[in-house]
Structure formats: C-alpha cells, structure tokens
Coordinates of C-alpha atoms in Angstrom, one line a residue:
Chain A
X1 CA 111.5 -46.3 85.6
X2 CA 109.1 -43.6 84.6
X3 CA 110.6 -43.7 81.2
X4 CA 109.9 -47.5 80.9
X5 CA 106.3 -47.0 81.9
X6 CA 106.0 -44.4 79.2
X7 CA 107.6 -47.0 76.6
X8 CA 105.2 -49.7 78.0
X9 CA 102.1 -47.5 77.7
X10 CA 103.1 -46.2 74.2
X11 CA 103.8 -49.6 73.0
X12 CA 100.7 -51.0 74.2
X13 CA 98.5 -48.3 72.7
X14 CA 100.2 -48.3 69.6
X15 CA 100.2 -52.1 69.1
X16 CA 96.5 -52.2 69.8
X17 CA 95.9 -49.5 67.3
X18 CA 98.2 -51.0 64.5
X19 CA 96.6 -54.4 64.8
X20 CA 93.1 -53.1 65.1
X21 CA 91.8 -56.4 63.5
X22 CA 93.6 -58.7 65.8
X23 CA 92.6 -56.4 68.8
X24 CA 88.9 -56.6 67.5
X25 CA 89.1 -60.4 67.3
X26 CA 90.7 -60.7 70.6
X27 CA 88.3 -58.3 72.1
X28 CA 85.2 -60.1 70.7
X29 CA 86.4 -63.5 71.6
X30 CA 86.9 -62.3 75.2
X31 CA 83.3 -60.6 75.2
X32 CA 81.7 -63.7 73.9
X33 CA 83.4 -66.0 76.2
X34 CA 82.8 -63.7 79.1
X35 CA 79.2 -63.2 78.0
X36 CA 78.4 -66.9 78.0
X37 CA 80.2 -67.2 81.6
X38 CA 78.0 -64.2 82.6
X39 CA 74.8 -65.5 81.3
X40 CA 75.3 -68.7 83.2
X41 CA 76.3 -66.8 86.2
X42 CA 73.0 -64.6 86.2
X43 CA 70.8 -67.4 85.0
X44 CA 72.3 -69.2 88.1
X45 CA 71.5 -66.3 90.4
X46 CA 68.0 -66.2 89.2
X47 CA 67.5 -69.9 89.7
X48 CA 69.0 -70.0 93.0
X49 CA 66.8 -67.5 94.2
X50 CA 63.8 -69.1 92.7
X51 CA 65.0 -72.4 94.4
X52 CA 65.8 -70.9 97.8
X53 CA 62.2 -69.1 97.8
X54 CA 60.5 -72.6 97.2
X55 CA 62.7 -74.1 99.8
X56 CA 62.0 -71.3 102.2
X57 CA 58.3 -72.3 101.9
X58 CA 59.0 -75.5 103.4
X59 CA 57.7 -75.7 106.9
X60 CA 56.7 -78.1 109.8
X61 CA 53.4 -77.8 111.1
X62 CA 53.2 -79.1 114.6
X63 CA 49.3 -79.3 115.5
X64 CA 48.7 -79.3 119.2
X65 CA 46.0 -81.5 120.9
X66 CA 43.2 -79.3 122.2
X67 CA 43.6 -80.9 125.8
X68 CA 47.6 -80.2 125.8
X69 CA 48.5 -78.4 129.1
X70 CA 50.3 -75.1 129.1
X71 CA 53.3 -76.9 130.4
X72 CA 53.4 -79.3 127.5
X73 CA 52.9 -76.5 125.0
X74 CA 55.8 -74.6 126.5
X75 CA 58.0 -77.7 126.6
X76 CA 57.4 -78.4 122.9
X77 CA 58.5 -74.6 122.3
X78 CA 61.6 -75.2 124.4
X79 CA 62.6 -78.5 122.7
X80 CA 62.0 -77.0 119.2
X81 CA 63.9 -73.8 119.8
X82 CA 66.8 -75.8 121.1
X83 CA 67.3 -78.1 118.0
X84 CA 70.1 -77.0 115.9
X85 CA 68.3 -77.6 112.7
X86 CA 65.5 -75.1 113.5
X87 CA 65.7 -71.6 112.4
X88 CA 62.5 -70.1 113.8
X89 CA 59.5 -71.2 115.6
X90 CA 56.0 -69.5 115.4
X91 CA 53.1 -70.2 117.5
X92 CA 49.6 -69.9 116.0
X93 CA 46.7 -69.9 118.5
X94 CA 43.2 -71.3 117.6
X95 CA 42.1 -68.0 117.0
X96 CA 44.7 -67.0 114.7
X97 CA 44.4 -70.1 112.8
X98 CA 40.6 -69.2 112.5
X99 CA 41.6 -65.8 111.3
X100 CA 43.9 -67.2 108.8
X101 CA 41.3 -69.6 107.6
X102 CA 38.7 -67.0 107.2
X103 CA 41.2 -64.9 105.2
X104 CA 41.9 -67.8 102.8
X105 CA 38.2 -68.3 102.2
X106 CA 37.0 -64.8 102.4
X107 CA 35.4 -65.2 99.0
X108 CA 33.3 -68.0 100.2
X109 CA 31.3 -66.9 103.3
X110 CA 29.4 -70.1 103.3
X111 CA 32.3 -72.2 104.2
X112 CA 33.7 -70.0 107.1
X113 CA 30.1 -69.5 108.7
X114 CA 29.8 -73.2 109.2
X115 CA 33.1 -73.6 110.9
X116 CA 33.3 -73.5 114.7
X117 CA 36.2 -71.1 115.4
X118 CA 37.3 -73.9 118.0
X119 CA 37.5 -76.7 115.3
X120 CA 40.9 -75.4 114.2
X121 CA 43.9 -76.6 116.3
X122 CA 46.7 -74.2 117.6
X123 CA 49.9 -75.3 116.1
X124 CA 53.6 -74.4 115.9
X125 CA 55.0 -73.4 112.6
X126 CA 58.9 -74.5 112.3
X127 CA 61.1 -73.1 109.9
X128 CA 64.2 -75.2 109.4
X129 CA 67.7 -74.1 108.3
X130 CA 67.9 -76.9 105.7
X131 CA 64.6 -78.2 104.5
X132 CA 66.3 -81.6 103.9
X133 CA 66.1 -82.1 107.8
X134 CA 62.2 -81.9 107.7
X135 CA 61.8 -85.6 108.0
X136 CA 64.1 -86.4 110.9
X137 CA 62.8 -83.3 113.1
X138 CA 59.3 -84.4 112.3
X139 CA 59.9 -87.9 113.4
X140 CA 61.5 -86.7 116.7
X141 CA 58.4 -84.4 117.5
X142 CA 56.0 -86.9 116.5
X143 CA 54.2 -88.6 119.7
X144 CA 55.7 -85.8 122.0
X145 CA 53.1 -85.3 124.7
X146 CA 50.6 -82.5 123.7
X147 CA 51.5 -83.2 119.9
X148 CA 48.5 -84.2 117.9
X149 CA 50.1 -84.4 114.4
X150 CA 53.3 -83.2 112.6
X151 CA 52.9 -82.4 109.0
X152 CA 55.5 -81.5 106.3
X153 CA 55.3 -81.5 102.7
X154 CA 56.2 -85.3 102.5
X155 CA 56.7 -86.9 99.1
X156 CA 56.0 -83.6 97.2
X157 CA 58.7 -81.9 99.2
X158 CA 61.1 -84.7 98.7
X159 CA 60.6 -84.4 95.0
X160 CA 61.0 -80.6 95.2
X161 CA 64.3 -80.9 97.2
X162 CA 65.6 -83.5 94.7
X163 CA 64.7 -81.1 91.7
X164 CA 66.5 -78.2 93.3
X165 CA 69.6 -80.3 94.1
X166 CA 69.9 -81.3 90.5
X167 CA 69.3 -77.6 89.4
X168 CA 72.4 -76.6 91.7
X169 CA 74.6 -79.4 90.4
X170 CA 73.8 -78.5 86.8
X171 CA 74.6 -74.8 87.6
X172 CA 78.0 -75.8 89.0
X173 CA 78.8 -77.7 86.0
X174 CA 77.6 -75.2 83.7
X175 CA 79.9 -72.6 85.3
X176 CA 83.0 -74.9 85.3
X177 CA 82.3 -75.7 81.9
X178 CA 81.8 -72.2 80.5
X179 CA 84.6 -71.0 82.8
X180 CA 86.9 -73.7 81.0
X181 CA 85.5 -72.7 77.5
X182 CA 86.4 -68.9 78.2
X183 CA 89.8 -70.0 79.4
X184 CA 90.6 -71.8 76.3
X185 CA 89.2 -69.4 74.0
X186 CA 91.1 -66.5 75.4
X187 CA 94.3 -68.2 75.7
X188 CA 94.0 -69.2 72.2
X189 CA 93.2 -65.8 71.0
X190 CA 96.4 -64.5 73.1
X191 CA 98.6 -67.1 71.3
X192 CA 97.4 -66.1 67.8
X193 CA 98.0 -62.6 68.7
X194 CA 101.7 -63.4 69.9
X195 CA 102.3 -65.7 67.0
X196 CA 101.5 -63.0 64.8
X197 CA 104.2 -61.1 66.2
X198 CA 106.8 -63.7 66.7
X199 CA 109.3 -62.0 64.3
X200 CA 109.0 -58.8 66.5
X201 CA 109.9 -61.0 69.6
X202 CA 112.8 -62.5 67.9
X203 CA 114.3 -59.3 67.0
X204 CA 113.8 -58.0 70.6
X205 CA 115.5 -61.1 72.1
X206 CA 118.4 -60.6 69.4
X207 CA 119.2 -57.0 70.4
X208 CA 119.2 -58.0 74.0
X209 CA 115.8 -56.9 75.6
X210 CA 115.2 -58.8 78.7
X211 CA 112.3 -61.2 78.9
X212 CA 110.2 -59.0 81.2
X213 CA 110.8 -56.2 78.8
X214 CA 109.3 -58.3 76.0
X215 CA 106.4 -59.6 78.2
X216 CA 105.2 -56.5 79.8
X217 CA 103.5 -54.7 76.8
X218 CA 101.7 -58.2 75.9
X219 CA 100.4 -58.3 79.4
X220 CA 99.3 -54.8 79.2
X221 CA 97.6 -55.6 76.0
X222 CA 96.0 -58.7 77.4
X223 CA 94.7 -56.8 80.4
X224 CA 93.3 -54.0 78.2
X225 CA 91.6 -56.4 76.0
X226 CA 90.1 -58.4 78.9
X227 CA 88.8 -55.3 80.3
X228 CA 87.1 -54.3 77.2
X229 CA 85.8 -57.8 76.8
X230 CA 84.4 -57.6 80.3
X231 CA 82.7 -54.2 79.8
X232 CA 81.1 -55.4 76.6
X233 CA 80.0 -58.6 78.0
X234 CA 78.6 -57.0 81.1
X235 CA 76.8 -54.2 79.0
X236 CA 75.1 -56.8 76.9
X237 CA 74.0 -58.7 80.1
X238 CA 72.7 -55.6 81.6
X239 CA 70.7 -54.8 78.6
X240 CA 69.3 -58.4 78.7
X241 CA 68.5 -57.6 82.3
X242 CA 66.6 -54.4 81.5
X243 CA 64.9 -55.5 78.3
X244 CA 64.4 -59.3 79.1
X245 CA 64.3 -60.3 82.8
X246 CA 62.7 -56.9 84.0
X247 CA 59.8 -57.2 81.6
X248 CA 59.3 -60.8 82.3
X249 CA 59.1 -60.1 86.1
X250 CA 56.7 -57.5 85.2
X251 CA 54.6 -60.3 83.5
X252 CA 55.1 -63.0 85.9
X253 CA 54.9 -61.6 89.5
X254 CA 55.0 -64.8 91.6
X255 CA 58.4 -65.8 90.6
X256 CA 61.5 -63.8 91.6
X257 CA 62.9 -63.6 88.1
X258 CA 65.1 -60.6 88.0
X259 CA 68.6 -59.7 89.3
X260 CA 69.4 -56.4 91.0
X261 CA 71.6 -53.8 89.1
X262 CA 74.0 -54.3 92.1
X263 CA 74.8 -58.2 91.2
X264 CA 75.3 -57.3 87.5
X265 CA 78.2 -54.6 88.8
X266 CA 79.4 -57.3 90.9
X267 CA 79.4 -59.6 88.0
X268 CA 81.3 -57.1 85.9
X269 CA 84.1 -57.2 88.4
X270 CA 84.2 -60.8 88.6
X271 CA 84.3 -61.0 84.7
X272 CA 86.9 -58.2 84.7
X273 CA 89.1 -60.4 87.2
X274 CA 88.6 -63.5 85.3
X275 CA 89.5 -61.9 82.1
X276 CA 92.6 -60.2 83.4
X277 CA 93.7 -63.3 85.2
X278 CA 93.3 -65.3 82.2
X279 CA 95.0 -62.6 80.0
X280 CA 98.0 -62.3 82.2
X281 CA 98.5 -66.1 82.7
X282 CA 97.5 -66.8 78.9
X283 CA 100.1 -64.4 77.6
X284 CA 102.9 -65.5 80.1
X285 CA 102.5 -69.1 79.1
X286 CA 102.0 -68.5 75.4
X287 CA 105.2 -66.4 75.4
X288 CA 107.3 -68.9 76.9
X289 CA 107.7 -70.8 73.7
X290 CA 108.9 -67.7 72.0
X291 CA 111.2 -66.6 74.7
X292 CA 113.2 -69.6 74.9
X293 CA 115.9 -68.6 72.6
Chain B
X1 CA 137.4 -60.6 71.9
X2 CA 136.2 -64.2 71.1
X3 CA 138.0 -67.4 72.0
X4 CA 136.8 -71.0 71.4
X5 CA 138.7 -73.6 73.2
X6 CA 138.1 -77.3 72.1
X7 CA 134.2 -76.6 71.2
X8 CA 132.2 -79.3 70.0
X9 CA 128.5 -79.3 69.1
X10 CA 126.5 -82.5 68.8
X11 CA 122.9 -82.1 68.0
X12 CA 120.3 -84.6 69.1
X13 CA 120.3 -87.6 67.1
X14 CA 124.0 -87.5 67.1
X15 CA 124.5 -84.9 64.3
X16 CA 128.0 -83.6 64.7
X17 CA 127.9 -79.7 63.8
X18 CA 131.1 -78.7 65.2
X19 CA 134.2 -80.9 66.1
X20 CA 136.9 -79.7 68.5
X21 CA 137.2 -76.0 67.5
X22 CA 139.8 -73.7 68.8
X23 CA 140.4 -70.3 67.7
X24 CA 140.9 -67.0 69.0
X25 CA 139.5 -63.5 67.3
X26 CA 141.3 -60.4 68.7
X27 CA 139.7 -57.1 69.5
X28 CA 139.1 -55.1 66.2
X29 CA 139.9 -58.0 64.0
X30 CA 137.9 -58.7 60.8
X31 CA 137.3 -62.2 60.1
X32 CA 135.4 -64.2 57.5
X33 CA 134.2 -67.6 58.4
X34 CA 133.7 -69.5 55.3
X35 CA 132.6 -73.1 54.3
X36 CA 129.7 -74.6 52.4
X37 CA 126.1 -75.0 53.8
X38 CA 126.2 -77.5 56.6
X39 CA 129.9 -76.8 57.6
X40 CA 128.8 -75.6 61.0
X41 CA 129.0 -71.7 60.3
X42 CA 125.5 -71.1 61.7
X43 CA 126.2 -73.3 64.7
X44 CA 129.4 -71.3 65.3
X45 CA 127.3 -68.0 65.1
X46 CA 124.5 -69.4 67.3
X47 CA 126.7 -70.4 70.2
X48 CA 128.4 -67.0 70.2
X49 CA 124.9 -65.5 71.0
X50 CA 124.1 -68.4 73.4
X51 CA 121.2 -69.6 71.3
X52 CA 123.0 -73.0 71.3
X53 CA 125.0 -74.4 74.0
X54 CA 128.4 -76.2 73.3
X55 CA 128.3 -79.8 73.9
X56 CA 132.0 -79.6 75.0
X57 CA 134.5 -76.9 75.4
X58 CA 134.3 -73.3 76.4
X59 CA 133.5 -70.0 74.8
X60 CA 134.9 -66.6 75.8
X61 CA 133.1 -63.5 74.6
X62 CA 135.0 -60.3 75.9
X63 CA 136.9 -62.2 78.4
X64 CA 134.0 -64.0 80.0
X65 CA 133.1 -67.6 79.7
X66 CA 129.6 -67.4 78.3
X67 CA 128.8 -71.0 79.6
X68 CA 128.9 -69.9 83.0
X69 CA 126.5 -67.1 82.2
X70 CA 123.2 -67.4 84.0
X71 CA 120.1 -67.2 81.6
X72 CA 118.9 -64.1 83.0
X73 CA 122.3 -62.4 81.7
X74 CA 122.0 -63.5 78.4
X75 CA 120.2 -60.4 77.1
X76 CA 123.1 -58.3 78.5
X77 CA 125.6 -60.7 76.5
X78 CA 123.6 -60.1 73.4
X79 CA 123.7 -56.2 73.9
X80 CA 127.4 -56.5 73.3
X81 CA 126.9 -58.3 69.8
X82 CA 125.4 -56.7 66.9
X83 CA 123.9 -58.8 64.5
X84 CA 123.1 -58.6 60.7
X85 CA 121.2 -61.3 58.7
X86 CA 120.7 -62.5 55.0
X87 CA 117.0 -61.9 55.2
X88 CA 117.5 -58.7 57.2
X89 CA 114.9 -59.4 59.8
X90 CA 113.2 -55.9 59.7
X91 CA 109.8 -55.0 61.0
X92 CA 107.5 -54.5 58.0
X93 CA 105.3 -52.1 59.9
X94 CA 108.1 -49.8 61.2
X95 CA 109.7 -47.0 59.5
X96 CA 113.7 -47.1 59.1
X97 CA 113.9 -44.7 62.0
X98 CA 111.6 -46.8 64.3
X99 CA 113.3 -50.1 63.3
X100 CA 116.7 -48.6 64.6
X101 CA 115.1 -46.9 67.3
X102 CA 113.3 -50.3 68.4
X103 CA 116.7 -51.8 69.2
X104 CA 117.3 -49.0 71.8
X105 CA 114.0 -48.9 73.0
X106 CA 113.7 -52.6 74.0
X107 CA 116.9 -52.3 76.2
X108 CA 115.2 -49.6 77.9
X109 CA 117.6 -46.5 76.6
X110 CA 115.9 -43.2 77.4
X111 CA 114.3 -41.0 74.7
X112 CA 117.1 -38.3 74.6
X113 CA 119.6 -41.0 73.8
X114 CA 117.5 -42.4 71.1
X115 CA 116.8 -39.1 69.6
X116 CA 120.4 -38.5 69.3
X117 CA 122.0 -41.7 68.4
X118 CA 119.3 -43.0 65.7
X119 CA 119.8 -40.2 63.4
X120 CA 123.4 -40.3 63.6
X121 CA 123.9 -43.9 62.6
X122 CA 121.5 -43.8 60.0
X123 CA 123.4 -41.1 58.6
X124 CA 126.7 -43.1 58.8
X125 CA 124.8 -46.0 56.8
X126 CA 123.8 -43.3 54.3
X127 CA 120.0 -43.4 54.6
X128 CA 119.1 -39.9 56.0
X129 CA 116.8 -39.3 53.0
X130 CA 114.6 -42.7 53.6
X131 CA 114.3 -42.0 57.4
X132 CA 110.6 -42.5 57.2
X133 CA 110.4 -45.1 54.4
X134 CA 108.9 -48.5 55.3
X135 CA 111.2 -51.6 54.7
X136 CA 109.3 -52.8 51.4
X137 CA 109.9 -49.2 49.8
X138 CA 113.7 -49.9 50.1
X139 CA 116.1 -51.7 47.8
X140 CA 117.9 -54.9 49.2
X141 CA 121.2 -53.1 49.8
X142 CA 119.2 -50.2 51.7
X143 CA 117.5 -52.8 53.9
X144 CA 120.7 -54.4 54.7
X145 CA 121.9 -51.0 55.6
X146 CA 119.0 -50.5 58.1
X147 CA 119.9 -53.9 59.5
X148 CA 123.5 -52.8 60.1
X149 CA 122.5 -49.5 61.7
X150 CA 120.1 -51.4 63.9
X151 CA 123.0 -53.8 64.9
X152 CA 125.5 -50.7 65.6
X153 CA 123.3 -48.2 67.2
X154 CA 123.8 -49.7 70.6
X155 CA 127.5 -49.4 69.8
X156 CA 128.4 -53.0 70.5
X157 CA 132.1 -54.1 70.6
X158 CA 131.4 -57.1 68.2
X159 CA 129.4 -57.2 64.9
X160 CA 128.2 -60.7 63.6
X161 CA 127.0 -61.1 60.2
X162 CA 125.4 -64.2 58.9
X163 CA 125.5 -64.2 54.9
X164 CA 125.1 -60.4 54.8
X165 CA 125.4 -60.3 51.1
X166 CA 123.5 -63.5 50.4
X167 CA 120.5 -61.7 49.0
X168 CA 122.5 -58.8 47.2
X169 CA 123.9 -58.4 43.7
X170 CA 127.8 -57.8 43.3
X171 CA 128.1 -54.2 43.4
X172 CA 125.5 -53.6 46.3
X173 CA 127.4 -56.3 48.3
X174 CA 130.5 -54.5 47.6
X175 CA 129.0 -51.3 49.2
X176 CA 127.8 -53.4 52.3
X177 CA 131.3 -54.9 52.6
X178 CA 132.8 -51.3 52.4
X179 CA 130.3 -50.2 55.2
X180 CA 131.3 -53.1 57.3
X181 CA 135.1 -52.6 56.8
X182 CA 134.5 -48.9 57.9
X183 CA 132.8 -50.0 61.0
X184 CA 135.9 -52.3 61.8
X185 CA 138.1 -49.4 61.2
X186 CA 136.4 -47.4 63.8
X187 CA 137.0 -50.1 66.3
X188 CA 134.5 -52.9 66.0
X189 CA 135.3 -56.5 65.9
X190 CA 133.7 -57.9 62.8
X191 CA 132.8 -61.6 62.3
X192 CA 131.3 -62.4 59.0
X193 CA 130.1 -65.9 58.0
X194 CA 129.7 -66.2 54.3
X195 CA 130.1 -68.3 51.1
X196 CA 130.3 -65.5 48.8
X197 CA 133.7 -65.9 47.1
X198 CA 134.0 -62.5 45.4
X199 CA 133.5 -60.6 48.8
X200 CA 136.1 -62.6 50.5
X201 CA 138.8 -62.6 47.8
X202 CA 138.2 -58.9 47.4
X203 CA 138.9 -57.9 51.0
X204 CA 141.9 -60.1 51.9
X205 CA 141.0 -60.5 55.6
X206 CA 141.6 -63.1 57.9
X207 CA 139.8 -66.4 56.9
X208 CA 138.7 -69.3 58.9
X209 CA 137.1 -72.2 57.1
X210 CA 135.1 -74.9 58.3
X211 CA 134.4 -78.1 56.5
X212 CA 132.1 -80.8 58.2
X213 CA 132.4 -79.1 61.4
X214 CA 136.3 -79.1 61.5
X215 CA 138.4 -76.1 61.3
X216 CA 140.5 -76.8 58.1
X217 CA 142.1 -73.3 57.6
X218 CA 142.9 -70.3 59.3
X219 CA 144.7 -67.7 57.2
X220 CA 145.7 -64.2 58.0
X221 CA 145.2 -62.5 54.4
X222 CA 143.2 -65.3 53.0
X223 CA 140.9 -65.9 49.9
X224 CA 137.9 -67.9 49.5
X225 CA 139.5 -70.9 47.8
X226 CA 142.6 -72.7 48.9
X227 CA 145.4 -70.0 48.1

C-alpha cells in the first residue's frame, strides 16, 4: 500500500505541475467562488452582530407608582423573573434614576437643578430573551398593582425588528446562493480538468486500472486545489478585514463593524471543508461518465 | 482461449451488429478478423473487452464466461488482454518509457518490476534509442511499436489489435506484423482485426471473415479475398 500512496502523491504532484494552466484556472475559480462565499459569511457576521446589538438594547421599563408597597414591588420582581421570556431584571431606585438623569444632562446643570430627586419614579428594567416578546410581556404587566406604566419601544421597535428580520432572511438567501454558485463553478472546473484528460482515463481503463485507482489522483488534485483556493480566499478576506473593516471600525466607533481574527480562522476551515467536499464529490461525479466503459 | 457461442449483438434502434457468431480461438493461435467497415469487427473486439455486452450468447475468455463477471472484476479481465489500436492512443505528454510504464503503474505494479520490465520490452520492440522521446518525435511505425510494448509489458496471454497497420505504409506494416508474429511465437494468442489485404495475404494465418454481422468464412491458412 505504501507504494500506491507514493504513486498517488507522485501522480498528483506531476499532474498539477504538468497542467499548470489548468491548475491555475482551477485554483483561481475555487478562490473566487470561496471568496464570494467568505465575503457573504463575514458580511453576515458583521450584520448579525450589529443587528443583535440593536436588538439587545430593547428593554421594557416598568415604572412603579410612588405609593406602591414593598410587597407589591417584590411581587412584580418575582412575577417578572419567573416569566420564561425574561432574561434579566434590574431594579432602578428613585435615587439611581436621578443619578442617571443627572449624568445624562451633566452639561446642562440648569435642567437638573430644577428637578426634585423625588420626581423620577423607581422602575424595573427588563431584558428579554427575544425582543419580539416585548408587547405580550408588557401587556401582562400593565395594570398590575404597583405598576404605573410599562414602556417599550413600540412602533419604532417593531420597525427595527422587522428590519433585522429582513436582514437575516436576506443573509440566509445570499449564503445559499453563493454556496450554490461555488458548487457549480468548482464542479464545472473539475469537469473541464477531467475532460482534458479523458484520453488518459480511457487508456487507464483499457490496460485494466481499477476505478478507484483512476479516481484517487483526481480526488487528491481536487483536494489540493480546494485547499489552495480556500487559503487564497481566506488571505484576501483577512486583508480585507485588516485594511478595510478595521480602519472603518476606527472611524465609526459606535457600530460593531469588525470581526475577530479567530472568526477568520474559523471561516478558513469552513471554506476549506466546503472546498474539499465539493472537490471530492465533484470529481467523483464528473468521473462517473468517463469510467463507464 | 477465446470462445463465442451463438453471440448476437443488437444495438439500440435494432441495428444488428453481429448475428449468431460461434467460433473458438485456441491458445497461442494467430487469427485475422477481416471484413469491410460495419461488418461487426469492432463490436467483436469490444465484447471481448466487455466494453459491450452481447445481446445473446456467451463469450468465454481464458475459460471464463465474461458475461458472469461482476463490474468490479472487469479491470482484471482487461489485464489479460493487451490492446493495440490504429490511432496508437499514446499519451502525448509522456515519453516512450513513461507511456509503457504507465500501463504497469495504473495496475499498481511495484517500482522494481516497472524498472525491470519496461526497458526489456522497449528493447524487444527495438526502440531503446528512443526511450526518452515524446510520441510526436516518433514515426508512425515507431509509435505503433510503443503501443505494442505498452500492450505487452504486463505479459497478457492475449493481444488484440484493431487495425494496427491502418495508418502505416506497406513496409512499416510488414515490420509491425513481424513483431506481432514474434510475440505470437513466444506464446501470446493474437487476434488482429483488419481490412489490410496485403498483410493478411502475406501471413497465411487463420482468417475469420465477417460480413454484415455474420461469420461467412473461417479458414485455417487463408488470404483476404475468397481463396
């Protein structure tokens, strides 16, 4: 078996070298296909992060009546923390509310000086697991003893959630489309490479090579090409991150624009895997026609 | 070595290529298969290689019913049959040595066997000086010798040749036939499909003639025409 592995490795290397142009064509096709896919994936990650950071800011504010008894306040706490939709509940006392208020308007002392620290109500701030649940949760809390008013983003938030939903759907469609395009492009390149060597395959069949013996070098080649393609695509995306996204992030601080190097490495392995899977299946499928003699 | 029993082949669209052929080719025989284009010669050859299946009848190669052979065994059948073609089918980007070695590499023969057999067979066909030439640097006759070397390097008991002299001039054809006869004398069963009159008439070997898919003549020391 050791001898055969030698043969396969020799054959793969010499075929890749002998058909430099075909190899280049194949590698660049794979790179471009995977680059497209990678860009959509990275773009998707940035967008998803942005969208979740907006959604994460959605909170319910449950303002408490000044005359609410400590029992009523405690009961609201127990009720809200017990709800399955609720992620976290913070209590903000009148004093904390005033501090926050002073902090918000620290540049305009005139406004803060005229406000009685007691004028601001104590409240519960409720973080939800799914921002879409804001309305039903709010209506359940509305009118509970001790609750003055429940506020949530309302219309504006609904619009935001609708928008983020659309963004997510578009992302999924874009990934499916680019993945499909990558599969077609790569499979087609493999088919061209095999077609260019159909004579060789015919002779191998005639002198009695088994189908696996014919297939393995093609699969090796497909794998090497896919790996090179994934490497090139990931390198380009990494360059795009360093010179594009990172600089943009420095300029626009309030949006989470960039992706970590770790997620680029994860993406490289994803692209590598996709490339290899397509390479192996593509060459096996494309060879079937030529092996049926 | 090769036996056909009532073999017929009908292609799709009811084109009849062979009708009820029965014949027997013994070990170490030298046989010409003659007939005009479309007489069924190519179908005959393809069925021996299991490239085509007979519609009816049974084909035995080396004593085995090849109709019973599972798909995955077909490569092993082909290792018993060397093939030579009119258009040589050499790999243009491989040298003479590499073209011949290829036939051993792809059936997984170890390197020391390849290094030993390839130069020997190339010497046998008289091309030692062209060992590292590429096919386009060779004449037609030389290319056919490479093709024969490739067919024989695995030492198959049977050699099939489909119009081996079809592209060659008469004196080169005679050289190639001499080579094939020598291989036959050393124990290989040889079957040559051809419509080259001169070659058949000169050799005076067994002739099987096909006409419109039917076996019309089987003569022990025949010539091309009715004799």
